[in-house]
Amino acid sequence: MNTNVDMRISGSGKIPSGEYNNVSVSGSGHLIGKVRCVAFSSSGSSRGDDIECTEKFKVSGSSHFSGNIEASDVKVSGSLHCDGDIIANESFSTSGSAKCGKNIKCELLSVSGSLKVEGDIESESVKIYGIVNCEGLLNAENIEIKFDRGMNIGSIGGSKIVIVSEKATNVFQRLPLFSSLAKSATKGVNVNSSIEGDEVALEYVTCPRVTGRVVAIGQGCNIDLVQYSEDIEISPDAKVAKTEKI
């Protein structure tokens, strides 16, 4: 890769397909064809086809790619729309708004904003403190979701899976009436198919089937079938139609 050429757009311009060092857009930029670079940053409005970065891909403005995005680190604090796959060889993080038309693959996924994925998410570690809607499988070794608004996920698989309501964290410190009102206001996480893990702890989750070695079903859950091989705990404030030791 030719690392001697930087491409910067501060007004309005186009960047042809090719190999570059740093590519930055602070105005309005159009990347044509496949662009390979060391790093990409957009604080203005940008659009393109396919992009491959050996280091960082950063969006703090508005960006739309019709193809795939591949980088070591992908960071979104503005708005990103990718019609293809997003591959982050190390980390993907968003404190803004991100949409992916296909799949996301990364080592670490961190969401404090919003993320919508039409395919699957595959990662080693997932930390969600914002909103994630994933039509396919959310799969990671460790999954931690803390939510205060509703989410919809196709299915979840992993080793350790923890889903808790941010509003219910200190529920035992509240007065009974306040607790009741807060509970009714909490929107949960809806999982369309199944949750499968080794250690599973859930609050305010609706799912047809939950399977794990150790399973804790907390308040606000609505589960059709819970399968466990070692230990199970079910809150009196949860609805579980059937349990099965496997």
Coordinates of C-alpha atoms in Angstrom, one line a residue:
M1 CA 0.0 0.0 0.0
N2 CA 1.2 3.5 -0.9
T3 CA 1.3 5.3 2.4
N4 CA 2.6 8.5 1.1
V5 CA -0.6 10.0 -0.3
D6 CA -3.2 11.7 2.0
M7 CA -6.6 12.6 0.6
R8 CA -8.6 15.4 2.3
I9 CA -11.9 16.9 1.4
S10 CA -12.9 20.1 3.3
G11 CA -15.4 21.4 0.7
S12 CA -17.0 19.1 -1.8
G13 CA -15.1 16.5 -3.8
K14 CA -14.6 12.9 -5.0
I15 CA -11.9 10.3 -4.2
P16 CA -11.3 7.7 -6.8
S17 CA -10.7 4.1 -6.0
G18 CA -7.1 3.4 -5.0
E19 CA -4.7 3.1 -2.1
Y20 CA -4.0 6.0 0.2
N21 CA -2.5 6.9 3.6
N22 CA -5.1 8.9 5.5
V23 CA -8.5 9.8 4.0
S24 CA -10.5 12.5 5.7
V25 CA -13.8 14.3 4.9
S26 CA -14.9 17.4 6.7
G27 CA -17.2 18.7 3.9
S28 CA -19.1 16.5 1.4
G29 CA -17.1 13.6 0.0
H30 CA -17.8 10.8 -2.5
L31 CA -15.5 7.7 -2.5
I32 CA -15.8 6.0 -5.8
G33 CA -15.1 2.2 -6.1
K34 CA -13.0 0.4 -3.6
V35 CA -10.8 2.6 -1.4
R36 CA -7.9 1.1 0.6
C37 CA -6.2 3.3 3.2
V38 CA -4.5 3.4 6.6
A39 CA -7.2 5.4 8.3
F40 CA -10.5 7.1 7.3
S41 CA -12.3 9.8 9.2
S42 CA -15.5 11.7 8.3
S43 CA -16.8 14.7 10.3
G44 CA -18.9 15.9 7.4
S45 CA -21.1 14.0 4.9
S46 CA -19.5 11.1 3.1
R47 CA -20.7 8.2 0.9
G48 CA -18.9 5.4 -0.8
D49 CA -18.8 1.9 -2.0
D50 CA -16.3 -0.4 -0.4
I51 CA -13.6 0.7 2.0
E52 CA -10.7 -1.2 3.7
C53 CA -8.6 0.4 6.4
T54 CA -5.5 -1.2 8.0
E55 CA -6.1 1.0 11.1
K56 CA -9.1 3.2 12.1
F57 CA -12.5 4.0 10.5
K58 CA -14.1 6.9 12.3
V59 CA -17.4 8.7 11.6
S60 CA -18.5 11.7 13.6
G61 CA -20.6 13.2 10.9
S62 CA -22.9 11.3 8.5
S63 CA -21.7 8.4 6.3
H64 CA -23.3 5.9 3.9
F65 CA -21.4 3.0 2.3
S66 CA -23.2 0.7 -0.2
G67 CA -20.6 -2.1 0.1
N68 CA -18.5 -3.5 2.9
I69 CA -16.5 -1.7 5.6
E70 CA -13.3 -3.4 7.0
A71 CA -10.9 -1.9 9.5
S72 CA -9.0 -2.6 12.6
D73 CA -11.2 -0.3 14.7
V74 CA -14.6 1.1 13.7
K75 CA -15.9 4.0 15.8
V76 CA -19.2 5.9 15.3
S77 CA -20.2 9.0 17.1
G78 CA -22.3 10.3 14.3
S79 CA -24.5 8.4 11.9
L80 CA -23.3 5.4 9.8
H81 CA -25.3 3.4 7.3
C82 CA -23.6 0.4 5.7
D83 CA -25.5 -1.8 3.2
G84 CA -22.9 -4.6 3.4
D85 CA -20.8 -6.3 6.1
I86 CA -18.9 -4.5 8.8
I87 CA -15.7 -6.3 9.8
A88 CA -13.7 -4.8 12.7
N89 CA -10.6 -6.9 13.3
E90 CA -10.4 -5.4 16.8
S91 CA -13.3 -3.3 18.0
F92 CA -16.6 -1.8 16.9
S93 CA -18.1 1.0 19.0
T94 CA -21.0 3.3 18.5
S95 CA -22.2 6.2 20.7
G96 CA -24.2 7.5 17.8
S97 CA -26.5 5.7 15.3
A98 CA -25.3 2.8 13.1
K99 CA -27.1 0.5 10.7
C100 CA -25.7 -2.6 9.0
G101 CA -27.5 -4.2 6.1
K102 CA -25.7 -7.6 6.5
N103 CA -23.4 -8.9 9.3
I104 CA -21.0 -7.5 11.9
K105 CA -17.9 -9.3 12.9
C106 CA -15.5 -8.0 15.5
E107 CA -13.5 -8.8 18.6
L108 CA -15.2 -6.3 20.9
L109 CA -18.6 -4.7 20.4
S110 CA -19.5 -1.7 22.5
V111 CA -22.8 0.1 22.1
S112 CA -23.9 3.2 24.0
G113 CA -25.9 4.6 21.2
S114 CA -28.1 2.7 18.8
L115 CA -27.3 -0.2 16.4
K116 CA -29.5 -2.0 13.9
V117 CA -28.3 -5.1 12.2
E118 CA -30.2 -7.0 9.5
G119 CA -28.0 -10.1 9.7
D120 CA -25.8 -11.6 12.5
I121 CA -23.4 -10.2 15.0
E122 CA -20.3 -12.3 15.8
S123 CA -17.9 -11.1 18.5
E124 CA -15.8 -12.3 21.4
S125 CA -17.2 -9.7 23.9
V126 CA -20.4 -7.6 23.7
K127 CA -21.3 -4.7 25.9
I128 CA -24.5 -3.0 25.2
Y129 CA -25.7 0.1 27.2
G130 CA -27.7 1.6 24.4
I131 CA -30.1 0.0 21.9
V132 CA -29.4 -3.0 19.6
N133 CA -31.9 -4.5 17.2
C134 CA -30.5 -7.6 15.5
E135 CA -32.6 -9.6 13.1
G136 CA -30.2 -12.6 13.2
L137 CA -28.0 -14.2 15.8
L138 CA -26.1 -12.3 18.4
N139 CA -23.2 -14.6 19.2
A140 CA -20.3 -13.9 21.6
E141 CA -18.3 -15.5 24.4
N142 CA -19.4 -12.8 26.9
I143 CA -22.5 -10.8 26.5
E144 CA -23.6 -8.0 28.8
I145 CA -26.7 -6.0 28.1
K146 CA -28.0 -3.2 30.4
F147 CA -31.1 -1.6 28.9
D148 CA -33.7 1.0 29.7
R149 CA -35.6 0.8 26.4
G150 CA -37.0 -2.1 24.4
M151 CA -34.9 -4.2 22.0
N152 CA -35.6 -7.0 19.5
I153 CA -33.0 -9.8 18.8
G154 CA -33.4 -12.9 16.7
S155 CA -31.5 -15.3 18.9
I156 CA -28.6 -15.1 21.4
G157 CA -25.7 -17.6 21.9
G158 CA -22.6 -17.4 24.1
S159 CA -20.8 -18.6 27.2
K160 CA -21.9 -16.0 29.8
I161 CA -25.0 -14.0 29.0
V162 CA -26.3 -11.3 31.3
I163 CA -29.3 -9.1 30.5
V164 CA -30.5 -6.7 33.1
S165 CA -32.8 -3.7 33.3
E166 CA -31.1 -0.4 34.2
K167 CA -34.3 0.8 35.8
A168 CA -34.6 -2.3 37.9
T169 CA -31.0 -2.4 39.3
N170 CA -31.9 -0.7 42.6
V171 CA -35.5 -2.0 42.8
F172 CA -35.1 -3.3 46.3
Q173 CA -34.2 0.2 47.5
R174 CA -37.5 1.7 46.2
L175 CA -40.9 2.1 47.9
P176 CA -43.5 -0.5 46.9
L177 CA -45.6 1.9 44.8
F178 CA -42.6 3.4 43.0
S179 CA -41.3 -0.1 42.3
S180 CA -44.6 -1.1 40.8
L181 CA -44.8 1.9 38.6
A182 CA -41.1 1.6 37.5
K183 CA -41.7 -2.0 36.6
S184 CA -44.7 -1.3 34.5
A185 CA -42.7 1.4 32.6
T186 CA -39.8 -0.9 31.8
K187 CA -39.7 -2.2 28.2
G188 CA -37.9 -5.4 27.9
V189 CA -35.7 -7.4 25.4
N190 CA -37.6 -9.6 23.0
V191 CA -35.7 -12.6 21.7
N192 CA -37.6 -14.2 18.9
S193 CA -36.0 -17.7 18.9
S194 CA -33.8 -18.8 21.7
I195 CA -31.1 -17.9 24.2
E196 CA -28.3 -20.6 24.7
G197 CA -25.3 -20.2 27.0
D198 CA -23.3 -21.7 29.8
E199 CA -24.2 -19.1 32.5
V200 CA -27.4 -17.1 31.8
A201 CA -29.0 -14.4 33.9
L202 CA -32.0 -12.5 32.6
E203 CA -34.4 -9.6 33.6
Y204 CA -37.4 -8.4 31.6
V205 CA -36.7 -10.8 28.7
T206 CA -39.3 -12.5 26.6
C207 CA -38.2 -15.6 24.8
P208 CA -39.6 -19.0 23.7
R209 CA -36.6 -21.0 25.0
V210 CA -33.7 -20.5 27.3
T211 CA -31.0 -23.1 27.7
G212 CA -27.9 -23.2 30.0
R213 CA -25.9 -25.0 32.6
V214 CA -26.7 -22.4 35.2
V215 CA -29.8 -20.3 34.6
A216 CA -31.2 -17.4 36.6
I217 CA -34.6 -16.0 35.5
G218 CA -35.2 -12.6 37.1
Q219 CA -38.2 -10.3 37.4
G220 CA -40.2 -9.3 34.4
C221 CA -39.2 -12.4 32.3
N222 CA -41.7 -14.3 30.2
I223 CA -40.2 -17.6 29.1
D224 CA -42.0 -20.6 27.5
L225 CA -39.3 -23.2 28.3
V226 CA -36.2 -23.1 30.5
Q227 CA -33.7 -25.9 30.1
Y228 CA -30.8 -26.3 32.5
S229 CA -28.2 -29.0 33.3
E230 CA -27.0 -27.9 36.8
D231 CA -28.7 -25.0 38.6
I232 CA -31.8 -22.9 38.1
E233 CA -33.3 -19.9 39.9
I234 CA -36.6 -18.3 39.0
S235 CA -38.0 -15.1 40.5
P236 CA -41.6 -15.0 41.7
D237 CA -42.0 -12.0 39.5
A238 CA -41.1 -14.0 36.4
K239 CA -43.4 -16.1 34.2
V240 CA -42.0 -19.5 33.1
A241 CA -44.3 -22.0 31.5
K242 CA -42.1 -25.0 31.8
T243 CA -38.7 -26.1 33.1
E244 CA -36.7 -29.1 32.0
K245 CA -33.4 -30.6 33.4
I246 CA -31.2 -31.9 30.6

